[in-house]
Tab-separated table of C-alpha atoms in Angstrom:
chain	number	residue	atom	x	y	z
A	1	UNK	CA	-42.082	-59.957	-35.809
A	2	UNK	CA	-41.254	-63.518	-37.628
A	3	UNK	CA	-42.546	-65.275	-34.770
A	4	UNK	CA	-41.265	-68.162	-36.643
A	5	UNK	CA	-37.679	-67.353	-36.612
A	6	UNK	CA	-37.335	-65.801	-33.087
A	7	UNK	CA	-38.596	-68.880	-32.367
A	8	UNK	CA	-35.563	-70.706	-34.812
A	9	UNK	CA	-32.831	-68.528	-32.674
A	10	UNK	CA	-34.237	-68.278	-29.525
A	11	UNK	CA	-33.606	-72.560	-29.387
A	12	UNK	CA	-30.416	-72.799	-31.580
A	13	UNK	CA	-29.101	-70.083	-28.211
A	14	UNK	CA	-29.745	-73.558	-27.218
A	15	UNK	CA	-28.277	-75.868	-28.453
A	16	UNK	CA	-24.438	-73.171	-29.646
A	17	UNK	CA	-24.188	-72.779	-25.087
A	18	UNK	CA	-25.149	-76.918	-25.070
A	19	UNK	CA	-27.411	-76.374	-22.595
A	20	UNK	CA	-30.774	-76.949	-25.327
A	21	UNK	CA	-32.373	-80.485	-22.963
A	22	UNK	CA	-33.079	-83.857	-24.717
A	23	UNK	CA	-35.844	-86.645	-23.655
A	24	UNK	CA	-34.660	-89.704	-23.585
A	25	UNK	CA	-37.836	-92.461	-24.174
A	26	UNK	CA	-38.140	-94.979	-22.233
A	27	UNK	CA	-40.006	-98.193	-21.022
A	28	UNK	CA	-39.364	-99.061	-17.451
A	29	UNK	CA	-39.844	-102.978	-16.823
A	30	UNK	CA	-42.013	-103.988	-12.804
A	31	UNK	CA	-39.763	-105.752	-10.699
A	32	UNK	CA	-36.595	-104.766	-12.377
A	33	UNK	CA	-36.122	-101.436	-11.773
A	34	UNK	CA	-33.409	-99.983	-12.018
A	35	UNK	CA	-33.728	-102.134	-15.539
A	36	UNK	CA	-35.382	-99.822	-18.299
A	37	UNK	CA	-35.582	-99.805	-22.938
A	38	UNK	CA	-34.566	-96.759	-24.068
A	39	UNK	CA	-36.315	-96.367	-27.697
A	40	UNK	CA	-34.103	-95.058	-29.300
A	41	UNK	CA	-34.018	-91.922	-32.329
A	42	UNK	CA	-32.578	-94.264	-34.860
A	43	UNK	CA	-35.783	-96.690	-34.099
A	44	UNK	CA	-33.811	-99.607	-32.324
A	45	UNK	CA	-33.573	-100.459	-28.528
A	46	UNK	CA	-31.206	-101.000	-25.886
A	47	UNK	CA	-31.203	-101.775	-22.726
A	48	UNK	CA	-29.985	-98.638	-20.133
A	49	UNK	CA	-29.868	-98.404	-16.049
A	50	UNK	CA	-31.651	-95.615	-14.686
A	51	UNK	CA	-29.536	-93.876	-12.488
A	52	UNK	CA	-30.881	-90.589	-12.589
A	53	UNK	CA	-34.515	-90.909	-10.868
A	54	UNK	CA	-36.214	-89.858	-7.869
A	55	UNK	CA	-37.957	-92.817	-7.017
A	56	UNK	CA	-35.012	-93.096	-4.982
A	57	UNK	CA	-36.800	-96.215	-2.711
A	58	UNK	CA	-37.574	-97.598	-5.726
A	59	UNK	CA	-41.703	-97.472	-4.236
A	60	UNK	CA	-42.929	-97.220	-7.522
A	61	UNK	CA	-42.618	-100.939	-8.345
A	62	UNK	CA	-43.271	-102.118	-4.682
A	63	UNK	CA	-46.427	-105.053	-5.180
A	64	UNK	CA	-48.132	-103.216	-2.166
A	65	UNK	CA	-48.216	-100.058	-3.844
A	66	UNK	CA	-49.187	-101.520	-7.398
A	67	UNK	CA	-52.295	-103.521	-4.585
A	68	UNK	CA	-53.477	-101.026	-3.802
A	69	UNK	CA	-53.761	-99.232	-7.314
A	70	UNK	CA	-55.032	-102.273	-8.695
A	71	UNK	CA	-57.244	-102.542	-6.028
A	72	UNK	CA	-59.113	-98.487	-6.607
A	73	UNK	CA	-58.015	-99.205	-10.462
A	74	UNK	CA	-61.156	-101.771	-9.975
A	75	UNK	CA	-63.331	-100.148	-7.337
A	76	UNK	CA	-62.962	-96.023	-8.169
A	77	UNK	CA	-61.912	-95.956	-12.104
A	78	UNK	CA	-59.607	-94.482	-13.937
A	79	UNK	CA	-60.222	-90.034	-12.704
A	80	UNK	CA	-61.472	-88.742	-10.003
A	81	UNK	CA	-64.351	-86.275	-11.583
A	82	UNK	CA	-63.582	-83.193	-10.586
A	83	UNK	CA	-61.987	-80.634	-8.463
A	84	UNK	CA	-62.267	-81.577	-5.202
A	85	UNK	CA	-64.941	-79.320	-4.393
A	86	UNK	CA	-67.186	-80.548	-7.460
A	87	UNK	CA	-67.061	-84.336	-6.858
A	88	UNK	CA	-63.848	-84.969	-7.099
A	89	UNK	CA	-62.704	-85.991	-3.242
A	90	UNK	CA	-63.088	-89.150	-2.283
A	91	UNK	CA	-62.295	-91.867	-0.089
A	92	UNK	CA	-59.166	-92.278	-1.218
A	93	UNK	CA	-57.673	-88.776	-1.228
A	94	UNK	CA	-59.041	-88.653	2.480
A	95	UNK	CA	-57.381	-91.192	3.435
A	96	UNK	CA	-53.807	-90.051	1.468
A	97	UNK	CA	-54.328	-86.999	3.540
A	98	UNK	CA	-55.034	-88.892	6.876
A	99	UNK	CA	-51.762	-90.713	6.924
A	100	UNK	CA	-49.548	-87.735	5.327
A	101	UNK	CA	-50.998	-85.339	8.264
A	102	UNK	CA	-49.751	-88.118	11.225
A	103	UNK	CA	-46.683	-89.013	8.922
A	104	UNK	CA	-45.751	-85.604	9.938
A	105	UNK	CA	-47.490	-85.165	13.384
A	106	UNK	CA	-49.254	-82.461	12.596
A	107	UNK	CA	-53.114	-81.426	12.542
A	108	UNK	CA	-54.130	-81.562	8.858
A	109	UNK	CA	-52.960	-82.015	4.819
A	110	UNK	CA	-54.111	-81.018	1.696
A	111	UNK	CA	-52.888	-82.818	-1.699
A	112	UNK	CA	-51.904	-81.039	-4.775
A	113	UNK	CA	-52.170	-82.676	-8.381
A	114	UNK	CA	-47.413	-81.799	-7.393
A	115	UNK	CA	-44.978	-80.660	-5.203
A	116	UNK	CA	-44.941	-77.553	-7.911
A	117	UNK	CA	-47.960	-76.591	-7.568
A	118	UNK	CA	-48.247	-77.082	-3.581
A	119	UNK	CA	-45.657	-74.948	-3.360
A	120	UNK	CA	-46.513	-72.435	-6.179
A	121	UNK	CA	-49.935	-71.934	-4.422
A	122	UNK	CA	-49.631	-71.644	-1.212
A	123	UNK	CA	-46.814	-69.694	-0.897
A	124	UNK	CA	-48.610	-67.064	-3.315
A	125	UNK	CA	-52.186	-67.513	-1.505
A	126	UNK	CA	-49.993	-66.234	1.860
A	127	UNK	CA	-49.917	-62.813	1.645
A	128	UNK	CA	-53.216	-63.016	0.985
A	129	UNK	CA	-54.597	-64.788	4.033
A	130	UNK	CA	-51.296	-62.228	6.120
A	131	UNK	CA	-51.636	-58.760	4.625
A	132	UNK	CA	-48.910	-57.263	4.884
A	133	UNK	CA	-47.271	-60.537	4.758
A	134	UNK	CA	-42.982	-60.526	4.650
A	135	UNK	CA	-41.632	-63.811	3.257
A	136	UNK	CA	-37.878	-64.500	3.595
A	137	UNK	CA	-36.243	-67.802	0.987
A	138	UNK	CA	-33.233	-68.667	0.861
A	139	UNK	CA	-31.607	-67.898	-2.316
A	140	UNK	CA	-31.514	-71.084	-3.269
A	141	UNK	CA	-34.351	-72.404	-2.804
A	142	UNK	CA	-36.657	-74.525	-5.384
A	143	UNK	CA	-38.783	-72.992	-8.541
A	144	UNK	CA	-41.294	-73.585	-7.442
A	145	UNK	CA	-40.820	-71.391	-4.245
A	146	UNK	CA	-39.403	-68.881	-5.678
A	147	UNK	CA	-42.448	-68.767	-8.237
A	148	UNK	CA	-44.732	-68.787	-5.685
A	149	UNK	CA	-43.114	-66.010	-3.753
A	150	UNK	CA	-43.326	-63.336	-7.178
A	151	UNK	CA	-46.384	-64.670	-8.308
A	152	UNK	CA	-48.224	-63.367	-4.596
A	153	UNK	CA	-46.889	-59.183	-5.317
A	154	UNK	CA	-46.337	-59.380	-1.620
A	155	UNK	CA	-43.040	-58.178	-0.017
A	156	UNK	CA	-39.446	-60.705	-0.617
A	157	UNK	CA	-36.659	-60.659	1.563
A	158	UNK	CA	-33.672	-62.977	-0.054
A	159	UNK	CA	-30.909	-64.719	2.335
A	160	UNK	CA	-28.147	-65.778	0.423
A	161	UNK	CA	-28.437	-69.794	0.755
A	162	UNK	CA	-27.826	-71.259	4.525
A	163	UNK	CA	-26.685	-68.074	6.136
A	164	UNK	CA	-28.333	-67.514	9.178
A	165	UNK	CA	-26.857	-63.887	9.983
A	166	UNK	CA	-27.637	-62.346	6.860
A	167	UNK	CA	-30.787	-63.627	7.485
A	168	UNK	CA	-30.589	-62.213	11.152
A	169	UNK	CA	-30.086	-59.150	9.729
A	170	UNK	CA	-32.783	-59.353	6.971
A	171	UNK	CA	-35.795	-59.925	9.656
A	172	UNK	CA	-33.463	-57.591	12.448
A	173	UNK	CA	-34.339	-54.889	9.784
A	174	UNK	CA	-37.958	-54.827	8.799
A	175	UNK	CA	-41.121	-53.974	10.924
A	176	UNK	CA	-41.497	-55.517	14.636
A	177	UNK	CA	-44.566	-56.036	13.758
A	178	UNK	CA	-45.378	-56.689	10.180
A	179	UNK	CA	-46.153	-60.657	9.537
A	180	UNK	CA	-43.565	-62.801	8.617
A	181	UNK	CA	-42.383	-66.546	6.628
A	182	UNK	CA	-38.843	-67.673	6.450
A	183	UNK	CA	-39.483	-70.046	3.450
A	184	UNK	CA	-36.431	-72.686	2.873
A	185	UNK	CA	-35.415	-76.542	1.894
A	186	UNK	CA	-34.719	-79.561	4.326
A	187	UNK	CA	-32.501	-81.072	1.185
A	188	UNK	CA	-31.330	-79.081	-1.602
A	189	UNK	CA	-31.101	-80.861	-4.454
A	190	UNK	CA	-28.794	-80.016	-6.535
A	191	UNK	CA	-25.987	-79.759	-3.738
A	192	UNK	CA	-27.519	-82.313	-1.441
A	193	UNK	CA	-26.538	-79.963	1.125
A	194	UNK	CA	-29.230	-79.685	4.145
A	195	UNK	CA	-30.322	-76.794	5.649
A	196	UNK	CA	-30.021	-75.037	9.398
A	197	UNK	CA	-33.420	-75.494	10.209
A	198	UNK	CA	-32.614	-75.264	14.219
A	199	UNK	CA	-31.884	-72.464	13.836
A	200	UNK	CA	-33.724	-70.765	11.673
A	201	UNK	CA	-36.441	-71.866	13.538
A	202	UNK	CA	-34.914	-70.240	16.174
A	203	UNK	CA	-35.097	-67.188	14.481
A	204	UNK	CA	-38.637	-67.419	13.231
A	205	UNK	CA	-39.258	-67.865	17.750
A	206	UNK	CA	-37.062	-64.695	17.416
A	207	UNK	CA	-38.900	-62.789	15.174
A	208	UNK	CA	-42.599	-64.060	15.184
A	209	UNK	CA	-41.958	-65.676	12.028
A	210	UNK	CA	-43.755	-68.461	10.322
A	211	UNK	CA	-41.641	-71.688	9.128
A	212	UNK	CA	-42.323	-73.430	5.995
A	213	UNK	CA	-40.376	-76.124	5.027
A	214	UNK	CA	-39.672	-77.318	1.731
A	215	UNK	CA	-39.495	-81.368	2.023
A	216	UNK	CA	-39.689	-82.832	-1.303
A	217	UNK	CA	-36.316	-85.008	-1.406
A	218	UNK	CA	-36.438	-86.055	2.507
A	219	UNK	CA	-40.002	-87.518	3.111
A	220	UNK	CA	-39.478	-91.136	3.353
A	221	UNK	CA	-35.829	-91.687	2.939
A	222	UNK	CA	-35.481	-89.691	6.296
A	223	UNK	CA	-36.838	-89.644	10.185
A	224	UNK	CA	-38.144	-93.369	11.633
A	225	UNK	CA	-41.262	-93.558	10.330
A	226	UNK	CA	-40.610	-91.208	7.056
A	227	UNK	CA	-41.165	-87.831	8.243
A	228	UNK	CA	-37.529	-86.430	7.150
A	229	UNK	CA	-35.188	-84.381	7.836
A	230	UNK	CA	-37.436	-82.505	10.294
A	231	UNK	CA	-38.951	-85.409	12.020
A	232	UNK	CA	-34.927	-87.246	11.648
A	233	UNK	CA	-34.172	-84.418	13.977
A	234	UNK	CA	-37.405	-83.960	16.370
A	235	UNK	CA	-38.237	-80.188	14.838
A	236	UNK	CA	-41.291	-80.934	12.909
A	237	UNK	CA	-43.856	-79.910	15.582
A	238	UNK	CA	-41.234	-75.973	15.336
A	239	UNK	CA	-42.259	-75.851	10.950
A	240	UNK	CA	-45.564	-74.553	10.577
A	241	UNK	CA	-46.461	-75.837	6.985
A	242	UNK	CA	-44.118	-78.495	5.654
A	243	UNK	CA	-44.699	-79.904	1.968
A	244	UNK	CA	-43.626	-82.756	0.289
A	245	UNK	CA	-43.870	-84.805	-2.900
A	246	UNK	CA	-45.256	-88.134	-3.627
A	247	UNK	CA	-43.535	-88.652	-7.022
A	248	UNK	CA	-40.112	-89.512	-5.407
A	249	UNK	CA	-39.026	-91.637	-2.343
A	250	UNK	CA	-43.118	-92.370	-2.727
A	251	UNK	CA	-43.160	-93.561	-6.291
A	252	UNK	CA	-46.187	-92.465	-7.306
A	253	UNK	CA	-47.085	-88.185	-7.959
A	254	UNK	CA	-48.445	-86.077	-6.458
A	255	UNK	CA	-47.158	-83.364	-3.740
A	256	UNK	CA	-49.247	-81.488	-0.702
A	257	UNK	CA	-48.533	-79.246	2.267
A	258	UNK	CA	-49.097	-80.101	6.486
A	259	UNK	CA	-49.833	-77.820	7.892
A	260	UNK	CA	-52.371	-77.017	11.434
A	261	UNK	CA	-56.698	-77.587	10.444
A	262	UNK	CA	-56.663	-73.735	10.127
A	263	UNK	CA	-54.163	-72.929	7.969
A	264	UNK	CA	-55.015	-75.849	5.722
A	265	UNK	CA	-58.772	-74.697	5.604
A	266	UNK	CA	-57.216	-71.350	4.218
A	267	UNK	CA	-54.675	-72.196	1.407
A	268	UNK	CA	-57.789	-74.649	0.406
A	269	UNK	CA	-60.591	-72.262	0.321
A	270	UNK	CA	-58.179	-69.382	-0.997
A	271	UNK	CA	-55.430	-70.999	-3.062
A	272	UNK	CA	-56.732	-70.603	-6.557
A	273	UNK	CA	-54.410	-73.462	-7.235
A	274	UNK	CA	-56.012	-75.891	-5.136
A	275	UNK	CA	-59.461	-74.742	-5.782
A	276	UNK	CA	-59.886	-74.866	-10.029
A	277	UNK	CA	-57.573	-77.838	-10.281
A	278	UNK	CA	-58.834	-81.880	-11.110
A	279	UNK	CA	-57.582	-83.288	-8.348
A	280	UNK	CA	-55.418	-86.888	-8.537
A	281	UNK	CA	-57.307	-90.317	-10.343
A	282	UNK	CA	-57.787	-92.642	-7.056
A	283	UNK	CA	-55.566	-95.015	-8.476
A	284	UNK	CA	-52.463	-92.283	-7.390
A	285	UNK	CA	-54.357	-91.554	-4.309
A	286	UNK	CA	-54.246	-95.293	-3.035
A	287	UNK	CA	-51.540	-95.793	-3.581
A	288	UNK	CA	-49.521	-93.219	-2.357
A	289	UNK	CA	-51.542	-93.646	0.679
A	290	UNK	CA	-50.119	-97.387	0.879
A	291	UNK	CA	-46.494	-95.914	0.663
A	292	UNK	CA	-46.886	-93.692	2.737
A	293	UNK	CA	-48.018	-96.361	5.300
A	294	UNK	CA	-45.537	-98.996	3.929
A	295	UNK	CA	-42.767	-96.387	4.373
A	296	UNK	CA	-43.796	-95.725	7.867
A	297	UNK	CA	-42.357	-98.954	9.527
A	298	UNK	CA	-40.161	-100.429	6.265
A	299	UNK	CA	-36.712	-98.356	8.356
A	300	UNK	CA	-34.393	-101.274	7.205
A	301	UNK	CA	-35.118	-100.161	3.593
A	302	UNK	CA	-33.889	-95.797	4.252
A	303	UNK	CA	-30.751	-97.557	5.598
A	304	UNK	CA	-30.144	-99.483	2.408
A	305	UNK	CA	-30.940	-96.739	0.748
A	306	UNK	CA	-27.507	-94.107	2.239
A	307	UNK	CA	-25.579	-97.064	2.187
A	308	UNK	CA	-25.713	-97.436	-1.293
A	309	UNK	CA	-25.120	-93.439	-1.681
A	310	UNK	CA	-22.177	-94.071	0.933
A	311	UNK	CA	-21.448	-96.339	-0.931
A	312	UNK	CA	-20.984	-94.617	-5.000
A	313	UNK	CA	-19.384	-91.066	-3.227
A	314	UNK	CA	-16.665	-92.533	-1.989
A	315	UNK	CA	-16.363	-94.882	-4.542
A	316	UNK	CA	-15.979	-92.072	-6.978
A	317	UNK	CA	-14.231	-90.323	-4.737
A	318	UNK	CA	-11.188	-92.871	-4.549
A	319	UNK	CA	-10.577	-92.273	-8.458
A	320	UNK	CA	-10.483	-88.417	-8.129
A	321	UNK	CA	-14.067	-87.615	-9.530
A	322	UNK	CA	-15.206	-84.146	-8.422
A	323	UNK	CA	-18.010	-85.191	-5.983
A	324	UNK	CA	-20.161	-82.585	-3.353
A	325	UNK	CA	-20.657	-84.715	-0.560
A	326	UNK	CA	-23.083	-83.289	2.141
A	327	UNK	CA	-23.818	-86.037	3.161
A	328	UNK	CA	-27.012	-87.050	1.837
A	329	UNK	CA	-27.871	-89.509	-0.967
A	330	UNK	CA	-27.719	-87.396	-3.622
A	331	UNK	CA	-24.580	-87.362	-5.359
A	332	UNK	CA	-23.541	-84.908	-8.151
A	333	UNK	CA	-20.435	-85.341	-10.515
A	334	UNK	CA	-18.917	-81.462	-11.159
A	335	UNK	CA	-18.323	-81.419	-15.041
A	336	UNK	CA	-18.084	-78.166	-15.181
A	337	UNK	CA	-18.571	-76.985	-18.654
A	338	UNK	CA	-21.919	-77.575	-20.248
A	339	UNK	CA	-20.651	-79.218	-23.585
A	340	UNK	CA	-18.672	-81.792	-21.868
A	341	UNK	CA	-21.873	-82.148	-19.887
A	342	UNK	CA	-23.761	-83.537	-22.275
A	343	UNK	CA	-21.173	-85.003	-24.314
A	344	UNK	CA	-20.853	-87.577	-21.372
A	345	UNK	CA	-24.754	-87.488	-20.966
A	346	UNK	CA	-24.919	-89.266	-24.600
A	347	UNK	CA	-21.719	-91.163	-24.209
A	348	UNK	CA	-22.877	-92.759	-20.565
A	349	UNK	CA	-25.856	-93.572	-22.284
A	350	UNK	CA	-24.969	-94.685	-26.012
A	351	UNK	CA	-21.580	-96.703	-25.305
A	352	UNK	CA	-22.592	-97.868	-21.611
A	353	UNK	CA	-25.798	-98.125	-21.646
A	354	UNK	CA	-26.283	-95.862	-18.713
A	355	UNK	CA	-29.504	-93.179	-18.218
A	356	UNK	CA	-28.122	-89.390	-16.301
A	357	UNK	CA	-28.958	-86.663	-17.314
A	358	UNK	CA	-26.373	-83.427	-18.019
A	359	UNK	CA	-27.733	-80.573	-15.561
A	360	UNK	CA	-27.283	-77.671	-16.460
A	361	UNK	CA	-27.944	-73.015	-16.237
A	362	UNK	CA	-30.484	-72.565	-15.111
A	363	UNK	CA	-30.841	-75.072	-13.117
A	364	UNK	CA	-27.227	-74.881	-11.658
A	365	UNK	CA	-24.679	-71.507	-12.337
A	366	UNK	CA	-22.879	-71.695	-15.134
A	367	UNK	CA	-19.551	-73.067	-14.465
A	368	UNK	CA	-21.263	-75.998	-12.311
A	369	UNK	CA	-22.894	-78.305	-14.762
A	370	UNK	CA	-22.929	-81.884	-13.451
A	371	UNK	CA	-24.475	-84.847	-14.004
A	372	UNK	CA	-26.223	-85.708	-10.626
A	373	UNK	CA	-26.760	-89.143	-9.323
A	374	UNK	CA	-29.668	-91.242	-7.561
A	375	UNK	CA	-28.458	-94.323	-6.088
A	376	UNK	CA	-31.238	-96.584	-4.280
A	377	UNK	CA	-31.519	-99.798	-3.263
A	378	UNK	CA	-32.251	-101.600	-6.393
A	379	UNK	CA	-28.945	-100.637	-7.338
A	380	UNK	CA	-27.050	-103.874	-6.559
A	381	UNK	CA	-23.104	-104.112	-7.057
A	382	UNK	CA	-23.414	-104.989	-10.841
A	383	UNK	CA	-24.813	-101.687	-11.656
A	384	UNK	CA	-22.597	-99.921	-9.135
A	385	UNK	CA	-19.373	-101.581	-10.695
A	386	UNK	CA	-20.217	-100.555	-13.615
A	387	UNK	CA	-20.961	-97.145	-13.908
A	388	UNK	CA	-17.789	-96.692	-12.028
A	389	UNK	CA	-16.235	-98.532	-14.977
A	390	UNK	CA	-17.939	-96.636	-17.309
A	391	UNK	CA	-16.861	-92.579	-15.054
A	392	UNK	CA	-13.542	-93.538	-15.427
A	393	UNK	CA	-12.308	-94.764	-18.104
A	394	UNK	CA	-14.711	-91.163	-19.221
A	395	UNK	CA	-13.288	-89.465	-17.483
A	396	UNK	CA	-10.238	-90.248	-18.897
A	397	UNK	CA	-10.604	-90.302	-22.134
A	398	UNK	CA	-12.078	-86.668	-21.816
A	399	UNK	CA	-9.079	-85.622	-20.510
A	400	UNK	CA	-11.005	-83.683	-16.925
A	401	UNK	CA	-9.421	-82.683	-14.330
A	402	UNK	CA	-8.872	-85.643	-11.057
A	403	UNK	CA	-8.934	-84.493	-7.431
A	404	UNK	CA	-5.756	-84.999	-5.961
A	405	UNK	CA	-5.504	-88.399	-3.534
A	406	UNK	CA	-4.626	-88.331	-0.379
A	407	UNK	CA	-1.495	-90.887	0.101
């Protein structure tokens, strides 16, 4: 085989389909986010406004977080020095896990290097703990959940997205004595829709199944203390394992699970993705703990975030632009063609200084390619006006369809 030519063909396929992903090199500026500086391929720099970031609440620049990280850096240095089992567990990691367990009303929590690893490592380990385990997974679960379910080697069932009736059919068809687990999400990040948590919990009770929920796009942003949709809906006590991230609303990095002390201890003891990975640096753990602690009391920030999302959706709907609105903070604008989506993204960046990445297959189904906007409390009226004006002009320039306007 000509390996180089084969790689050329694979990359060329992506270019021809309009799915080749380009890194945009930016520098975020403390205290002025969402404004950043784009280092263009031609060597020049250009100011941009970031509209696709996952630092949903701007906590990546919050003084409380930065102060905690500075203090930990001065006290403990840069790295953790090892895996959690071998010198890589510090008081900062313990403090963070205590904060997370308290956040979700669970006995314990376990921090991983990312929420992707937390999902993958936990879901791939559970069949070792419960031989014969059948995992029932929502069809639109995140890639990390899919990978964890795929790698575990056990039985799996895929139920249609948010289709409780289909899930019931699958549960009823299996051996009542077999151990079972239902894996799903609270907020699905591509469409911004919510999982039917209470209905799934009812089925779990009926069929004696464990429940596993990914709250990555909800922790920090929903619930009176930021415990996610499960806290908002007073259902956290009915979930056996909650997965979350520290890299989105909390503005730092890392992922975790929260569960019973026995469950956490078993995952800690059996999951290779935890055992053989260097732990997150003390600085990151300290910053994340400070962020979690702060957002337990800052309901005003959560409310401003939801208000900004509602305003953006209302304004885009007013222009007849085809957005998806399920009531969450995520604002997907459907373009429907990979090349048009990439062109729109490039034109917004180059002409208007607005940075939003195209979302194409396989992240979303073909024909639903989109630009996904993540408004935050730090996107003010000036930034909102500039975005809406740019989208209105480009939509007309590209002759894309608009929705029928009422009245």
